[in-house]
Coordinates of C-alpha atoms and ligand atoms in Angstrom, one line a residue:
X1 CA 64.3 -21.8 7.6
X2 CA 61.3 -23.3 9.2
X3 CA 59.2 -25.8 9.4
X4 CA 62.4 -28.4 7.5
X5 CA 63.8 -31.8 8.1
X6 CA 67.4 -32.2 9.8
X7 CA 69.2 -35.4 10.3
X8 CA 72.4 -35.2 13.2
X9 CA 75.0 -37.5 13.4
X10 CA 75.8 -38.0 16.7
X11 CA 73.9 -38.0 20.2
X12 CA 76.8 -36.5 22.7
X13 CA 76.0 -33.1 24.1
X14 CA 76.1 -31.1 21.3
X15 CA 73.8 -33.1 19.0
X16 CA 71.3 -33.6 21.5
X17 CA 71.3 -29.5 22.3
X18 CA 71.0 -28.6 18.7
X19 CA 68.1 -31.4 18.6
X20 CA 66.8 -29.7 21.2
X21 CA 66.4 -25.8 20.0
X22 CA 66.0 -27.1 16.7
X23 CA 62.9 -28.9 17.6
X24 CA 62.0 -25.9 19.6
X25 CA 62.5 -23.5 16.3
X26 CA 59.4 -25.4 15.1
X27 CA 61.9 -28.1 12.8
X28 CA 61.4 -32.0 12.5
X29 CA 64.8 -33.5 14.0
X30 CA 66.1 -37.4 13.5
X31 CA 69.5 -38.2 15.4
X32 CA 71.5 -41.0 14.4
X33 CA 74.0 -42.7 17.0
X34 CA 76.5 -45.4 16.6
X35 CA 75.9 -46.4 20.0
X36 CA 73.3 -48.2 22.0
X37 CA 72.5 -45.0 23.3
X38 CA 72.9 -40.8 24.1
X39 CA 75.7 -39.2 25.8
X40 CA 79.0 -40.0 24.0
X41 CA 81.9 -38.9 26.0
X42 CA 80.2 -38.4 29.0
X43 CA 78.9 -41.5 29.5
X44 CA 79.2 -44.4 32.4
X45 CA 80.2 -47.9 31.9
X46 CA 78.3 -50.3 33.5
X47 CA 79.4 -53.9 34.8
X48 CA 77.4 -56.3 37.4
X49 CA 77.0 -54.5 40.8
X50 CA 78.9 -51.2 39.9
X51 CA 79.1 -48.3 37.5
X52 CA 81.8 -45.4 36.8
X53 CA 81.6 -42.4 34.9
X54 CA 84.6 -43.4 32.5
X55 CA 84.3 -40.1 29.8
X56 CA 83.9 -36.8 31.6
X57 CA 84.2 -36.7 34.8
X58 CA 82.5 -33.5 35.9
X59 CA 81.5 -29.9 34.6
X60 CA 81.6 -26.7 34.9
X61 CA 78.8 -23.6 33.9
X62 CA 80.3 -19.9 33.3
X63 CA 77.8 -19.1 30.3
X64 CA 74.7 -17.6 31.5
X65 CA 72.9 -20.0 28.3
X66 CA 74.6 -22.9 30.0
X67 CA 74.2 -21.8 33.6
X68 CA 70.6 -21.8 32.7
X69 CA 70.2 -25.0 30.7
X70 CA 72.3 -26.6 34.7
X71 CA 69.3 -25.0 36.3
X72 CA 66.4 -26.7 34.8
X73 CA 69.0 -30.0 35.4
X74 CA 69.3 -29.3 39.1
X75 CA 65.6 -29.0 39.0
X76 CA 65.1 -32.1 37.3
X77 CA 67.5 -34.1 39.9
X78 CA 69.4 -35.0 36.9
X79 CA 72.5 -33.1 38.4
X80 CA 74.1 -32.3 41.5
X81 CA 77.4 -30.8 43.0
X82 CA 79.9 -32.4 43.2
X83 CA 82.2 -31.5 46.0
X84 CA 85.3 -33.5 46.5
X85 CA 88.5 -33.2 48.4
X86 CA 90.9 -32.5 45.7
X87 CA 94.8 -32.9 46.0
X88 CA 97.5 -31.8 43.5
X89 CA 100.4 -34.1 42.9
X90 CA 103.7 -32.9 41.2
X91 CA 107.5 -33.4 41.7
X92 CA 106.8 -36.1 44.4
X93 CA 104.6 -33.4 46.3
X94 CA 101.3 -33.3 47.5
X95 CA 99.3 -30.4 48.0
X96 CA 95.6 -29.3 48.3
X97 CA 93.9 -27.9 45.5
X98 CA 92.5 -24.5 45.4
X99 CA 89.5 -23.4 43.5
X100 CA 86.0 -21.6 43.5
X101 CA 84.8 -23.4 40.8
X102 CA 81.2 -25.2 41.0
X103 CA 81.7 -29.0 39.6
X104 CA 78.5 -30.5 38.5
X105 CA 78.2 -34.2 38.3
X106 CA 75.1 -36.2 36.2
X107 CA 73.3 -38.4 39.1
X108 CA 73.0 -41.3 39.5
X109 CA 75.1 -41.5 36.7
X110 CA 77.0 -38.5 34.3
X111 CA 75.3 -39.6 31.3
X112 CA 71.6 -39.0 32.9
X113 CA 71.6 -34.9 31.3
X114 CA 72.3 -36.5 28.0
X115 CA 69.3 -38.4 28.5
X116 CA 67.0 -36.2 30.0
X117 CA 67.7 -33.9 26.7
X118 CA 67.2 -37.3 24.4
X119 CA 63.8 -37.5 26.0
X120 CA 61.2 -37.0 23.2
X121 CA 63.4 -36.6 20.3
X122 CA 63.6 -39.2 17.7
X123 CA 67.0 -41.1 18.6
X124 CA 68.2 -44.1 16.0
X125 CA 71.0 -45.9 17.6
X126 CA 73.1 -48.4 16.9
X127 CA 73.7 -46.7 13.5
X128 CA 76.9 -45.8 12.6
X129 CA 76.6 -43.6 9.3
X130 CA 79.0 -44.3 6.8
X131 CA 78.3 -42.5 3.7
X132 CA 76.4 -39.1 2.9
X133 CA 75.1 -37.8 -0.2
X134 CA 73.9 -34.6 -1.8
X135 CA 71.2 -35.0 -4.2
X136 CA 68.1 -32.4 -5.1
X137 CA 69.0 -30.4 -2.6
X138 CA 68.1 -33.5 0.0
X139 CA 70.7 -35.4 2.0
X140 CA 71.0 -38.5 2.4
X141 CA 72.6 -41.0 4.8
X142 CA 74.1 -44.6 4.5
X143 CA 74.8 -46.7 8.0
X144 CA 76.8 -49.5 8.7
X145 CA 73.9 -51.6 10.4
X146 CA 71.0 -50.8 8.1
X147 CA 72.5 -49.7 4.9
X148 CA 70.9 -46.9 2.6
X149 CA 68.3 -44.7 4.8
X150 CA 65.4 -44.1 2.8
X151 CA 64.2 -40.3 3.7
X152 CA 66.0 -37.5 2.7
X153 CA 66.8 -34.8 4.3
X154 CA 66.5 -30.8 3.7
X155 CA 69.9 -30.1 6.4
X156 CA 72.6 -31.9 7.7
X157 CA 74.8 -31.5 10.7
X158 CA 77.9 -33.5 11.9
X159 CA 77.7 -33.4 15.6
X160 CA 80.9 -35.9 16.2
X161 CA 84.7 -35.3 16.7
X162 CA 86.6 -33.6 13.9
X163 CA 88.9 -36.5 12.8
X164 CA 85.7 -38.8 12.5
X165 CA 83.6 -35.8 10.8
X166 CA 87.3 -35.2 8.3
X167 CA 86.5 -38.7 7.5
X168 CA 83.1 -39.1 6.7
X169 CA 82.5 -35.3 4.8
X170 CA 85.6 -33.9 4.0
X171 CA 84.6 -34.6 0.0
X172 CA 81.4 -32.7 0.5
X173 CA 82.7 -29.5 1.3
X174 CA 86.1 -27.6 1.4
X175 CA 86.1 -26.0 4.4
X176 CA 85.1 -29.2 6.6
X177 CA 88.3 -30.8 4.9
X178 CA 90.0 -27.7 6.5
X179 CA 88.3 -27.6 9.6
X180 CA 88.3 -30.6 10.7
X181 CA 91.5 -31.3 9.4
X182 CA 92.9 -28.7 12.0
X183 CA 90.9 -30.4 14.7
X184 CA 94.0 -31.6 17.1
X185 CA 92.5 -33.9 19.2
X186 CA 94.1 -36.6 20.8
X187 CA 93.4 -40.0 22.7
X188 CA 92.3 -40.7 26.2
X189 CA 93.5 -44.1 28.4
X190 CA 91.2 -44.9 31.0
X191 CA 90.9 -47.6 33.7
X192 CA 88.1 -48.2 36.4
X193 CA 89.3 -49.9 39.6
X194 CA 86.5 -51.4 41.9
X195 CA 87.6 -52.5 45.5
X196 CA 85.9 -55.0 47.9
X197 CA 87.0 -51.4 50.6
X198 CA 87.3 -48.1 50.4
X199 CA 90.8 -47.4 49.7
X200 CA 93.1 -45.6 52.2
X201 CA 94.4 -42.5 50.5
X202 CA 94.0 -38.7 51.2
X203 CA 92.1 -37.4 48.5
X204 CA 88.8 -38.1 46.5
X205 CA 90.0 -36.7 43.3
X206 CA 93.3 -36.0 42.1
X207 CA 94.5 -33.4 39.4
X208 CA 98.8 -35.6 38.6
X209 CA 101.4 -33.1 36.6
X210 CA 104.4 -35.1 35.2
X211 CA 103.2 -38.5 35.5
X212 CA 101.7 -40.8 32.7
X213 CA 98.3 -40.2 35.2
X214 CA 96.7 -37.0 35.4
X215 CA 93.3 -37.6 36.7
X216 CA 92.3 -39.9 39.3
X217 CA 88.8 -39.8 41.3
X218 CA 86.8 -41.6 43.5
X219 CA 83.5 -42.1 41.9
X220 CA 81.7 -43.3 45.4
X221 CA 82.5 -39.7 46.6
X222 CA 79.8 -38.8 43.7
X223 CA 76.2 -38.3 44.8
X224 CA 73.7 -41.2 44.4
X225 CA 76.1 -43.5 43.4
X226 CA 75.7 -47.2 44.5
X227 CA 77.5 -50.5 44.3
X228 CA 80.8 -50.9 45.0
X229 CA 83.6 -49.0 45.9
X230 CA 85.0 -47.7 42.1
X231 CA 87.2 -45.5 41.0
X232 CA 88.6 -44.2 38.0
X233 CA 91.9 -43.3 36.4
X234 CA 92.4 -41.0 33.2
X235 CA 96.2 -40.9 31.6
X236 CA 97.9 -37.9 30.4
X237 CA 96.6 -37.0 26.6
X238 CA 100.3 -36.7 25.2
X239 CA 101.1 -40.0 26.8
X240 CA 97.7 -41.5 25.9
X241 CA 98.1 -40.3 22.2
X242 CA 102.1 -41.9 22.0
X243 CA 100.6 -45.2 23.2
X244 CA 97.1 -45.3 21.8
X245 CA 97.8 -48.9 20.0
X246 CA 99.4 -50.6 22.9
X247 CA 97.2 -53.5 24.3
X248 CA 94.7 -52.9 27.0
X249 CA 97.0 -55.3 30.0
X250 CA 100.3 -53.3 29.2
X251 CA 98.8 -50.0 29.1
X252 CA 97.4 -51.2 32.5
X253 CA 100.0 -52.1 34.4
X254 CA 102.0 -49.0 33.1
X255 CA 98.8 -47.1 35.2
X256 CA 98.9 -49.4 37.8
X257 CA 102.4 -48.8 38.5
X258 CA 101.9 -45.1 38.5
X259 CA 99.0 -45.5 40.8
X260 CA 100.9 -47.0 43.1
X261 CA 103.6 -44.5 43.2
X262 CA 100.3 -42.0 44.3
X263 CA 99.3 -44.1 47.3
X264 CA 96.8 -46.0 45.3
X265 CA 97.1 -49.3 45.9
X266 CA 94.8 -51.6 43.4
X267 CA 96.0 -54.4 44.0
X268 CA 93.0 -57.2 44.7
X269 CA 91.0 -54.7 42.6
X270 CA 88.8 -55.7 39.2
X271 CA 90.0 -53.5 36.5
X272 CA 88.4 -52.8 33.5
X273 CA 89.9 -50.7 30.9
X274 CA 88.9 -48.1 28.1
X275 CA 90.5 -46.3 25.1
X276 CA 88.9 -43.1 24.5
X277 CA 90.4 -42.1 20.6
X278 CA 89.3 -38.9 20.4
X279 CA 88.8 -37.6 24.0
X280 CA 89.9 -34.2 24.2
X281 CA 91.4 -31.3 21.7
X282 CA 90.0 -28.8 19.7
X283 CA 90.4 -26.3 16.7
X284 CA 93.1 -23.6 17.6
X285 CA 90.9 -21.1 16.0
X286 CA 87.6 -21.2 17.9
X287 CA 84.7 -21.2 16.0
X288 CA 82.3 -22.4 17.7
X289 CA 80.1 -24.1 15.5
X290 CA 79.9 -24.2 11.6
X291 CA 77.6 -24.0 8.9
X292 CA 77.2 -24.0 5.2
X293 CA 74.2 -22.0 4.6
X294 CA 74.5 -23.1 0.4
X295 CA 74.6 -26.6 1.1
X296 CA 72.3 -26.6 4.8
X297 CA 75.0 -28.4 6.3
X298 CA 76.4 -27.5 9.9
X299 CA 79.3 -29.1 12.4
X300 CA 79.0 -28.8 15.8
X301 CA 81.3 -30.0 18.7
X302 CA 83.4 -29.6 22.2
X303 CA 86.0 -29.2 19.3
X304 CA 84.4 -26.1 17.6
X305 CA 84.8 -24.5 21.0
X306 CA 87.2 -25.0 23.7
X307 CA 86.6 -29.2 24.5
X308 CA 84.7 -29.7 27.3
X309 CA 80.8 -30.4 28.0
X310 CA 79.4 -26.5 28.2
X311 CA 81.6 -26.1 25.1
X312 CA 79.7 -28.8 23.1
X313 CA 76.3 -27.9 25.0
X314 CA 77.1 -24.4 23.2
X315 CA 78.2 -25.6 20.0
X316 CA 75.1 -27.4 19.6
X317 CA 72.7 -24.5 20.8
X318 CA 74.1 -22.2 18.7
X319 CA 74.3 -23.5 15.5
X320 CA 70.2 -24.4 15.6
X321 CA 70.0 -20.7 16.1
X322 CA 72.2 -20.0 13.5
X323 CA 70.1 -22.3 10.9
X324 CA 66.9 -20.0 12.3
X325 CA 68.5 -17.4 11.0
Ligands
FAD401 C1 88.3 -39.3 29.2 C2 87.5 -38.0 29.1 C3 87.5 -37.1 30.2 C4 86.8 -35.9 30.0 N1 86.7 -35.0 31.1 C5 86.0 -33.9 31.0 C6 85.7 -33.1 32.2 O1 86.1 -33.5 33.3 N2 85.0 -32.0 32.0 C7 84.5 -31.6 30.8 O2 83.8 -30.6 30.7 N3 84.7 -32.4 29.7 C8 85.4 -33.5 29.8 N4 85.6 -34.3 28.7 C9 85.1 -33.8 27.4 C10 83.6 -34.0 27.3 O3 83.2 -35.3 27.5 C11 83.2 -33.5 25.8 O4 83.6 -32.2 25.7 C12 81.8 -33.6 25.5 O5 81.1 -34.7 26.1 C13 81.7 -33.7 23.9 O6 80.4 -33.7 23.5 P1 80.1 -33.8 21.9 O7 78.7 -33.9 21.7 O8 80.9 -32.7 21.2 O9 80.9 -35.1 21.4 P2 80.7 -36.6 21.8 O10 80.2 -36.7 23.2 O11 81.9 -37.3 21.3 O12 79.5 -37.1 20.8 C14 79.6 -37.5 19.5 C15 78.7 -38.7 19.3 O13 78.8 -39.1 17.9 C16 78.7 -40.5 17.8 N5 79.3 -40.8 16.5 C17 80.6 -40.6 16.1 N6 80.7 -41.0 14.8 C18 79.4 -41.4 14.4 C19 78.9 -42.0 13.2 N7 79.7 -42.1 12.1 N8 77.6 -42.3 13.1 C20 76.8 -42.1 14.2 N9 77.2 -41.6 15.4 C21 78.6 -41.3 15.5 C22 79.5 -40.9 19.0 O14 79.2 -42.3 19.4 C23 79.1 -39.9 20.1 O15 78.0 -40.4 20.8 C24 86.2 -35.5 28.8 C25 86.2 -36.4 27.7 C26 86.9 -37.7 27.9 C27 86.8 -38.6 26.8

C-alpha cells in the first residue's frame, strides 16, 4: 500500500506510533481522540498548583525498536530516569526492592512522549467515534460530538482497549469479535494525595502484595516535577475490577485506610480520585497487533501484546509496517 488515507481511533501510545511510521511509509494519517488531548493511559491529571501522573507510572525499554525510539526521547528532554527508592510490602513486612531494571519517566510530565510523537500529525480530539461503516471499499466514521465525518477513508485501525474496540467493530469483522472478546482486561482505582509536607515514610515508591493497594509512589521524587508535594496510589486490579461501581468517597476511604496501615498518613491531604475501566490486561494469546488485509482494517494495543507502554509502542509500530507490506 502506498501513498493511501488511514483514520486511527485512539491517540495513546500505540496510535500515535502507528501514526507515526505510517506517515513515515509515505501515507496520509488523521487520528481521532475522545479526549482533549494525546496520551491515554499515560497521561497526568492536572489541578491548580500541582500535577500527578495518574495512568502509568513509569516504563521500561528491552526491545532494541523501543530502546531506540527512548533514545531520541532522552535526546529530546522528553524523558528521564527515574530512580527511586523502592520498598516491597507483604505479610506486614517491609523490605527493599531489588532490580536492574532502567525506569523511564515522561518529564515534566509522563504524558510529554505521547505528545512529542502527536507533534505534526493531524490529531481531532474531543471526538469520540461511535459508529463505523464499510462502503466502496472506504470507511467511514461517525462521532459523538460532530456526527457523520464526511471523508472516507481507504484503512482503518482501532488503536483502543479491546472491550471498547469489541464494542464499536465487533459487527464488522469476525475475528475482532473474537479477539477482542478474549481481551481480559480489568479496571484500575486510583487516588492522588497532595500534602502541604513531604510525608515521613521510608520509601519513594512502593510495589504492596496482599493488600487492596499495590502501587504507591511519590510523584515529587520524579524529575522536573513542580508544585506541591503529590503522590499517587493505584489499587490492586482484582480488587479494582470487584469494586469498579462503588462511589468515588467509599472506594477512598477503603485506600485511605490501607494507606494508613503502610505508614502513609494522608490525613490533612486533598485527594482527588480516578477510575481507570480498562487499565491493564491483555489477550492470552499474544498477537501483537492485527490486521485484515481484505477489509484494510488493523487493531493495535498494550493488549495485543503483553500491557504495558513498549508493548503498545510496539503494537502500533508494527502493524504500519505490516500494512507496508
Ligand atoms: C493505572 C495504570 C497504571 C499503569 N502503569 C503502568 C506502568 O507502570 N508501566 C507501564 O509500562 N504501563 C503501565 N500502564 C499501562 C500503560 O499505560 C498502557 O500499556 C499504555 O499506555 C496503553 O497504550 P494504548 O495506546 O494501547 O492505549 P490507551 O493509552 O488506552 O489509548 C487508547 C486511546 O483511545 C481513546 N479512545 C478510546 N475509545 C475511543 C473512541 N471510541 N473514540 C476516540 N478515541 C477513543 C482513549 O481516550 C485513549 O486515548 C498503566 C495503566 C494504568 C491505567
Amino acid at each position: 500500500m502506498t501513498n493511501k488515507t488511514f483514520a486511527i481511533i485512539g491517540a495513546g501510545l500505540a496510535g500515535l506510533s502507528c501514526a507515526v511510521r505510517l506517515t513515515e511509509l509515505g501515507h496520509h494519517v488523521e487520528l481521532f481522540e475522545k479526549s482533549r488531548g494525546a496520551a491515554g493511559r499515560m497521561s497526568t491529571k492536572r489541578g491548580e498548583g500541582w500535577a500527578a501522573d495518574h495512568g502509568a507510572q513509569y516504563f521500561t525499554a528491552r526491545d532494541p525498536l523501543f530502546i531506540e525510539q527512548v533514545k531520541k526521547w532522552l535526546a529530546n528532554q522528553a524523558v528521564a530516569l527515574w530512580t527511586p527508592e523502592i520498598k516491597v510490602f507483604e505479610a506486614n513486612q517491609w523490605t527493599t526492592f531489588q532490580s536492574q531494571d532502567l525506569r523511564y519517566v515522561g518529564t515534566p510530565a509522563m504524558n510529554t512522549p505521547a505528545k512529542q510523537l502527536a507533534n505534526g500529525l493531524l490529531l481531532h480530539t474531543s471526538q469520540t467515534i461511535d459508529a463505523l461503516s464499510h462502503k466502496d471499499s472506504q470507511w467511514f466514521l461517525q462521532s459523538a460530538e460532530a456526527g457523520a465525518i464526511a471523508q472516507g477513508f481507504d484503512a482503518l485501525i482501532l488503536a483502543i482497549p479491546g472491550p471498547q474496540a469489541l464494542a464499536l467493530a465487533q459487527h464488522l469483522d469476525p475475528d475482532i469479535k473474537t479477539i477482542a472478546g478474549q481481551s481480559n482486561m480489568k479496571g484500575c482505582w486510583t487516588l492522588m494525595a497532595r500534602f502541604q509536607h513531604k510525608p515521613t515514610v521510608s520509601f519513594e515508591a512502593a510495589f504492596v502484595n496482599q493488600e487492596i493497594i499495590s502501587w504507591v509512589a511519590r510523584n515529587s521524587s520524579k524529575p522536573q516535577r513542580t508544585g506541591q508535594e503529590s503522590w499517587t496510589i493505584q489499587a490492586n486490579p482484582l480488587w479494582s475490577q470487584e469494586f469498579i461501581e462503588l462511589s468515588k468517597e467509599d472506594v477512598a476511604d477503603q485506600l485511605l485506610a490501607c494507606a494508613k496501615k503502610l505508614g502513609l498518613d494522608c490525613t490533612g491531604a486533598e485527594i482527588s480520585m480516578h477510575r481507570w475501566r480498562y487499565a491493564s490486561g491483555s489477550t492470552t494469546a499474544t498477537l501483537g497487533f492485527y490486521s485484515n488485509p481484505a477489509l484494510h482494517l488493523g487493531m493495535c494495543g498494550d493488549w495485543l501484546n503483553g500491557g504495558r507502554v513498549e508493548g503498545a509502542w510496539l503494537s502500533g509500530y508494527h502493524l504500519a509496517n505490516q500494512f507496508a507490506e
